[in-house]
C-alpha positions as a Markdown table, in Angstrom:
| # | Residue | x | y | z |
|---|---|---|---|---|
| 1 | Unk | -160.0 | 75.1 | 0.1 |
| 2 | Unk | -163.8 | 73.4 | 0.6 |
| 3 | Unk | -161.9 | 70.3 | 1.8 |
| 4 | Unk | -160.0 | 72.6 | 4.4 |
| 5 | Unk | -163.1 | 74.8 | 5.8 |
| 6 | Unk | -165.0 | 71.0 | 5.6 |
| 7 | Unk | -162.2 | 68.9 | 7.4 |
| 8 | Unk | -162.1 | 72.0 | 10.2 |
| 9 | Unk | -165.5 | 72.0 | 10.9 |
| 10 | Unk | -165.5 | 68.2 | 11.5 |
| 11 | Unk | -162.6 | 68.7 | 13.9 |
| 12 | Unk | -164.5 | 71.5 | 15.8 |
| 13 | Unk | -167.8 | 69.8 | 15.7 |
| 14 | Unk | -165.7 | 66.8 | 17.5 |
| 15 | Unk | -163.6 | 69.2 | 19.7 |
| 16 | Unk | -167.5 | 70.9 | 20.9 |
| 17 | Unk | -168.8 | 67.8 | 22.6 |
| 18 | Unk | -166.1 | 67.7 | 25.2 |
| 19 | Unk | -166.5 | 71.3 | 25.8 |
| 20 | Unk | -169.8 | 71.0 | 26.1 |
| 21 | Unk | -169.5 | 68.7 | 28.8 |
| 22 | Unk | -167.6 | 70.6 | 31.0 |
| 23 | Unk | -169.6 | 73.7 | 30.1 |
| 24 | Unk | -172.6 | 71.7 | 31.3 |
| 25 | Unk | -171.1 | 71.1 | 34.5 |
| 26 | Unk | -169.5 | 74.6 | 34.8 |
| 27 | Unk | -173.4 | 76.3 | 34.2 |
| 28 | Unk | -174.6 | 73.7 | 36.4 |
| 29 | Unk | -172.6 | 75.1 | 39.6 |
| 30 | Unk | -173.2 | 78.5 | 38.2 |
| 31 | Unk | -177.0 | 78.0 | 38.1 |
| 32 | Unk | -177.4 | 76.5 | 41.6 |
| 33 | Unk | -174.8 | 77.9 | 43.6 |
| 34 | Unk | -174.3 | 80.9 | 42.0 |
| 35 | Unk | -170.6 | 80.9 | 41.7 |
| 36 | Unk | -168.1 | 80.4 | 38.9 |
| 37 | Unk | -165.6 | 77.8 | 39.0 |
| 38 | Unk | -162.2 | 78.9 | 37.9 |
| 39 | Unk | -160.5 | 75.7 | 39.1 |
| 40 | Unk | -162.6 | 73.7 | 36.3 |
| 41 | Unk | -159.3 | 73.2 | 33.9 |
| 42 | Unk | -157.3 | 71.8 | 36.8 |
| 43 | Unk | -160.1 | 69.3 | 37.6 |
| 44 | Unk | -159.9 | 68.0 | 33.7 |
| 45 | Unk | -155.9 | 68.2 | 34.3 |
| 46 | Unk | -156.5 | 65.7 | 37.4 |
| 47 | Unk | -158.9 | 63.4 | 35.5 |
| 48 | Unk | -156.0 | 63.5 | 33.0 |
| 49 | Unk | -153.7 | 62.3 | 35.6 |
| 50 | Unk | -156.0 | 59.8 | 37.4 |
| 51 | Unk | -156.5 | 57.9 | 34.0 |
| 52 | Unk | -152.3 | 58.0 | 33.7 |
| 53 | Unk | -151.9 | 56.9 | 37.2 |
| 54 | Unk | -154.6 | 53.9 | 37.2 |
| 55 | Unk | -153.2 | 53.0 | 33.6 |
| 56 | Unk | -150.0 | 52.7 | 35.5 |
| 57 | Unk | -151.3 | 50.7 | 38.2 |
| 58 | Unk | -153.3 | 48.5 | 35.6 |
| 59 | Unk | -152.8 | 48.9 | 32.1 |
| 60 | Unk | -156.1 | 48.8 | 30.7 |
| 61 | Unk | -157.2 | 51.4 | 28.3 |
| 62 | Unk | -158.5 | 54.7 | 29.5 |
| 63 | Unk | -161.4 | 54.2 | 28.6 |
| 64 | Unk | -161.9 | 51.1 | 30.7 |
| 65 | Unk | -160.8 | 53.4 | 34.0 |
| 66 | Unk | -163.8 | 55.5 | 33.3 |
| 67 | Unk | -165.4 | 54.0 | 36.7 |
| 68 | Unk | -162.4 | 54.4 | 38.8 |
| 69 | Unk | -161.7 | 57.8 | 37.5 |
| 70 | Unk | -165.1 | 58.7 | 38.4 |
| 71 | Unk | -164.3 | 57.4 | 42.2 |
| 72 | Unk | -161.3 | 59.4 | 42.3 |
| 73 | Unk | -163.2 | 62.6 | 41.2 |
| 74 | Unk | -166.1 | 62.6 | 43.9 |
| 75 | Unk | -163.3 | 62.1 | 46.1 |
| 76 | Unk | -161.0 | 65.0 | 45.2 |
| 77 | Unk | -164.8 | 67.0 | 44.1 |
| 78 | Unk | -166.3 | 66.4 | 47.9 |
| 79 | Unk | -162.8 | 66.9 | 49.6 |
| 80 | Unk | -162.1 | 70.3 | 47.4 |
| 81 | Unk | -165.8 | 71.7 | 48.3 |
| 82 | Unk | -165.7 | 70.7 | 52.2 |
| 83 | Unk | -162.1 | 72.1 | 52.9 |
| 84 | Unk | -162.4 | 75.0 | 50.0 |
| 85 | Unk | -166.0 | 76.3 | 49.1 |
| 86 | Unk | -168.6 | 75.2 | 51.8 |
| 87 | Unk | -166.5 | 77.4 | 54.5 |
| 88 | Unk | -167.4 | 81.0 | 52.1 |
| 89 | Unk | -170.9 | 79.8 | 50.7 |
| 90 | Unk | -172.9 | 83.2 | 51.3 |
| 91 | Unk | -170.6 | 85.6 | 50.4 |
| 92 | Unk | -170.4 | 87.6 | 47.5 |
| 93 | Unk | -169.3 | 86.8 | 44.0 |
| 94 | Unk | -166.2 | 88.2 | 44.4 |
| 95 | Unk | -164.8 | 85.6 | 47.0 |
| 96 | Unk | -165.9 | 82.8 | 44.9 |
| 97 | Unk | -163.7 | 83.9 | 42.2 |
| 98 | Unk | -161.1 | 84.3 | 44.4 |
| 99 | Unk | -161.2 | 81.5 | 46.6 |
| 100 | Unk | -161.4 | 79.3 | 43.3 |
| 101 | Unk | -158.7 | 80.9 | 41.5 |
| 102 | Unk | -156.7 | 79.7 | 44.7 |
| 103 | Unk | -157.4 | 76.3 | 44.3 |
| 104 | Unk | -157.1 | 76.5 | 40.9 |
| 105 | Unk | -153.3 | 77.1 | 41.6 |
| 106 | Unk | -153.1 | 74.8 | 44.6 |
| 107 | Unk | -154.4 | 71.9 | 42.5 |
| 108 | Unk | -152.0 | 73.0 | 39.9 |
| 109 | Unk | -149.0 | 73.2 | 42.1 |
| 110 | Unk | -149.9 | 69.5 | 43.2 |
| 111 | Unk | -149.6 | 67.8 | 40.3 |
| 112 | Unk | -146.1 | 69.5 | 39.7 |
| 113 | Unk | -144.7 | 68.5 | 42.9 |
| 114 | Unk | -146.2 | 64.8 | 42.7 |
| 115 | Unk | -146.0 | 64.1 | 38.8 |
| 116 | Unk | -143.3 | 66.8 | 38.2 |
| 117 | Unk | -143.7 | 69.0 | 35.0 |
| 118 | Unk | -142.3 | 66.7 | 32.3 |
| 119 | Unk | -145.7 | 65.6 | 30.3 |
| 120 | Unk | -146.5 | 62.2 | 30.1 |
| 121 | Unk | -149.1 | 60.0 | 27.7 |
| 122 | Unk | -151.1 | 56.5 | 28.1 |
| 123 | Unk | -150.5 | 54.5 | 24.8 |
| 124 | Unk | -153.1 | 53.7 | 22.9 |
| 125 | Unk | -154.0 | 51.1 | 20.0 |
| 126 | Unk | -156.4 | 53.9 | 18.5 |
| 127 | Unk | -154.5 | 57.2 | 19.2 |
| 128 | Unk | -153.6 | 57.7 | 15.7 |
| 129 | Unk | -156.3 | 55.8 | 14.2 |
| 130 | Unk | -159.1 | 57.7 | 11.6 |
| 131 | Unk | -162.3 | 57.5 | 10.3 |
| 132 | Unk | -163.0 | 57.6 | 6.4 |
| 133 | Unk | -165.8 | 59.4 | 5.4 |
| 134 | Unk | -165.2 | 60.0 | 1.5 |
| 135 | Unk | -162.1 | 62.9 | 1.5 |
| 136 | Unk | -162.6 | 63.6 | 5.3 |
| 137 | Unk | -161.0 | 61.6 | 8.2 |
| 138 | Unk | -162.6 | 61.5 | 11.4 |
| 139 | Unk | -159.8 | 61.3 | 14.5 |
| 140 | Unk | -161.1 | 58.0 | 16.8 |
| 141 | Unk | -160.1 | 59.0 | 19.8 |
| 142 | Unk | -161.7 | 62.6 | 18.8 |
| 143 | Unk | -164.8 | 60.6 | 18.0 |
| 144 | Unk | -165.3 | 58.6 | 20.8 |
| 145 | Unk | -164.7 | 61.6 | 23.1 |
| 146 | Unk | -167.5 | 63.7 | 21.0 |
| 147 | Unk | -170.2 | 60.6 | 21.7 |
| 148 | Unk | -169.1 | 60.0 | 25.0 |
| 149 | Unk | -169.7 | 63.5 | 25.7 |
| 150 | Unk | -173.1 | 63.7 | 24.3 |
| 151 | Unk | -174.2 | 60.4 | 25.9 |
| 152 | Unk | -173.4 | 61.7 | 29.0 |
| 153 | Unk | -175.3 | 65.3 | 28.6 |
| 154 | Unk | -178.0 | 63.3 | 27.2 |
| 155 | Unk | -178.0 | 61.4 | 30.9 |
| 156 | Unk | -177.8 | 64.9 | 32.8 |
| 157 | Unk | -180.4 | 66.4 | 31.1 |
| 158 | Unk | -182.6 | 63.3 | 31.9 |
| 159 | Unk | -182.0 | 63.7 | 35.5 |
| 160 | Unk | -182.7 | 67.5 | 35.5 |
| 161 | Unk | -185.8 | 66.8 | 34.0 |
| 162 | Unk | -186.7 | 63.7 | 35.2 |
| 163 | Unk | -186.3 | 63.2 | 38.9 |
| 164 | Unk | -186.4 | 64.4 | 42.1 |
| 165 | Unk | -183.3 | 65.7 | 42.5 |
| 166 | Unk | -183.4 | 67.5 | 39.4 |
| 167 | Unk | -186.4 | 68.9 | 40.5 |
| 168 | Unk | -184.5 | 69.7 | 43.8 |
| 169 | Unk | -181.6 | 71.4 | 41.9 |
| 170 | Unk | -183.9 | 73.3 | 39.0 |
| 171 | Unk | -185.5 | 74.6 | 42.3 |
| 172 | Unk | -183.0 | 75.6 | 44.4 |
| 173 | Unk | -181.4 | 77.9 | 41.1 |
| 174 | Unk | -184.7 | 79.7 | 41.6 |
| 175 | Unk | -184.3 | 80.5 | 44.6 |
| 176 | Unk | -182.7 | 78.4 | 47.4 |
| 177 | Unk | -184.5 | 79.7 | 50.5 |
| 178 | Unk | -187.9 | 78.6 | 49.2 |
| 179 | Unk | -186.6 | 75.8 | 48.6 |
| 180 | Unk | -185.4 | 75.2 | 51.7 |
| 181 | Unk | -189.2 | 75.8 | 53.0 |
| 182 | Unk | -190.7 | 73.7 | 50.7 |
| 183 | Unk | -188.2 | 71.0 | 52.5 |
| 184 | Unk | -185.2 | 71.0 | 50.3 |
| 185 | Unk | -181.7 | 70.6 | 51.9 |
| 186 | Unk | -180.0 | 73.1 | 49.2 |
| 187 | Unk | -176.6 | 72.3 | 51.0 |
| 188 | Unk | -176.8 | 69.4 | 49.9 |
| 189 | Unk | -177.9 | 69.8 | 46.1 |
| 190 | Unk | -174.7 | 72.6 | 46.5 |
| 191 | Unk | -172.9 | 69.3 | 47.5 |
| 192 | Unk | -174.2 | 67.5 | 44.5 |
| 193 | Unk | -174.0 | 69.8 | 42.3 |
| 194 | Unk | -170.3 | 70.9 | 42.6 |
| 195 | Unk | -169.1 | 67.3 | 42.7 |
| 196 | Unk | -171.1 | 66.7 | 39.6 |
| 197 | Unk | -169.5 | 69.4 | 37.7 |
| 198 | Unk | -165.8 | 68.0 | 39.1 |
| 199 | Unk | -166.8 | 64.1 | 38.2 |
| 200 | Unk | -167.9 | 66.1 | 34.7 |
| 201 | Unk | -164.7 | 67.5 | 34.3 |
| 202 | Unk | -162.3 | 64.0 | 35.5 |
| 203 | Unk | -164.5 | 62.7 | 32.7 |
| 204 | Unk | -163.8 | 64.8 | 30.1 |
| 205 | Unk | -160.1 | 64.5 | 31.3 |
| 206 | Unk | -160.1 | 60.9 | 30.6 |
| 207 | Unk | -161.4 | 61.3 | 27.1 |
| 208 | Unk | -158.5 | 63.7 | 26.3 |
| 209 | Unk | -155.9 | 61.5 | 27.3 |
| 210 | Unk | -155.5 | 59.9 | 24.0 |
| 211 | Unk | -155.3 | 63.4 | 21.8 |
| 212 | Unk | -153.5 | 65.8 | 24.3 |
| 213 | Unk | -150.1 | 65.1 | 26.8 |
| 214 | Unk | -150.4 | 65.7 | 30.7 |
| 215 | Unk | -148.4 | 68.4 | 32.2 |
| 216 | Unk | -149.7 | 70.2 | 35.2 |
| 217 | Unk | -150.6 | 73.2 | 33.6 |
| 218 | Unk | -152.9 | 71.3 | 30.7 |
| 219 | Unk | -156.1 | 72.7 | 32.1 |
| 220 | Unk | -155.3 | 76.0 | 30.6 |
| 221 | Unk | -155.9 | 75.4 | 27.1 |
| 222 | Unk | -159.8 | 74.8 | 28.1 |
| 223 | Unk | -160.7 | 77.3 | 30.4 |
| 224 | Unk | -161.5 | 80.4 | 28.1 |
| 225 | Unk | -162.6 | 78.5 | 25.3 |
| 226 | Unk | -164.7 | 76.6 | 28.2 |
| 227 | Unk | -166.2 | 80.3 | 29.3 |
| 228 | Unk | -167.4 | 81.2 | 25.9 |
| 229 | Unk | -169.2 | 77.9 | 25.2 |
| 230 | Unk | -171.2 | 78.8 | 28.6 |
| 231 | Unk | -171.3 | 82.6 | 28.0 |
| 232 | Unk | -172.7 | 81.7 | 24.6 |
| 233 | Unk | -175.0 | 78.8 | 25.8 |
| 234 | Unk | -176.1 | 80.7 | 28.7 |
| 235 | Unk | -175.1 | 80.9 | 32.1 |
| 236 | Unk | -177.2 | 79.1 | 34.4 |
């Protein structure tokens, strides 16, 4: 029984640091634009299915991809907030759910009708490969996912704390009009700051693609579990 409860809270220790990362990027939108992003899952499910279709194109290892992928998602992150969320920035909450909960579904409805609904996987060298520490086994993939993560969090915080436009982004939470006055183009941290949280999310994607399949509909296995770890973090 201790080796059960002991082996489990490895697994969800390792699980956290991706969810973290998106949670990161999910607060950070809250926190400046004041919206919540309901389409987050279907941005992992496209990072999922950038990796598969770059591995296609070039066989390296996902994990190789992770600058590509990261092209692809300011791409579909800038496009998305252009076409979809700069036309209702300054209306109520209530919109933003709404309006993201529709693209949530459009995104979703994309990958169907280009990759169809039959899951696929990218082979991997390490996808069933472990870890040995004494009677517990670590999952690689699982591992390399949890430090990816944190190195990456690590790098955000850094820049919130330590540069101008984290500055620029910490200010315009407070309050964005001020901001604007004080000579801060908030539109454009709302730019950044939404395409961040998408190229957060592709990321995280990536990572997964050696422990879960691809299917179009993927996303939905992190979205609550995504909302608590912010809820219980703290929105913002």
């Amino acid at each position: 029984m201790a080796w059960i409860i002991g082996q489990a809270i490895l697994n969800g220790i390792l699980n956290g640091g991706i969810y973290a990362l998106v949670a990161v990027g999910l607060t950070i939108v809250f926190g400046v634009m004041k919206m919540i992003n309901f389409a987050t899952g279907e941005f992992i499910m496209w990072g999922m299915y950038f990796t598969f279709l770059l591995y296609s194109m070039t066989g390296f290892s996902n994990y190789a991809l992770i600058p590509e992928v990261i092209i692809f998602m300011i791409a579909l992150g800038l496009l998305s907030y252009y076409l979809v969320i700069k036309p209702v920035l300054g209306r109520d909450g209530n919109t933003f759910i709404m309006v993201t909960v529709g693209l949530s579904y459009f995104l979703m409805n994309v990958a169907q009708l280009i990759f169809t609904a039959t899951p696929k996987g990218i082979p991997s060298e390490i996808k069933t490969a472990s870890l040995s520490l004494g009677t517990f086994t670590l999952s690689w993939p699982r591992l390399i996912a949890f430090l990816s993560a944190c190195a990456l969090i690590i790098g955000i915080q850094i820049i919130m704390k330590r540069t101008m436009l984290g500055r620029a982004m910490r200010a315009t939470a407070e309050n964005a009009e001020v901001a604007q006055i004080l000579g801060i183009n908030y539109r454009r941290i709302f730019t950044f700051a939404f395409t961040l949280s998408c190229v957060m999310a592709g990321i995280a994607g990536l990572l997964l693609t050696p422990i879960y399949s691809i299917y179009p509909s993927v996303g939905n296995i992190f979205k609550i579990i995504v909302f608590v770890v912010v809820v219980l973090g703290g929105m913002g």
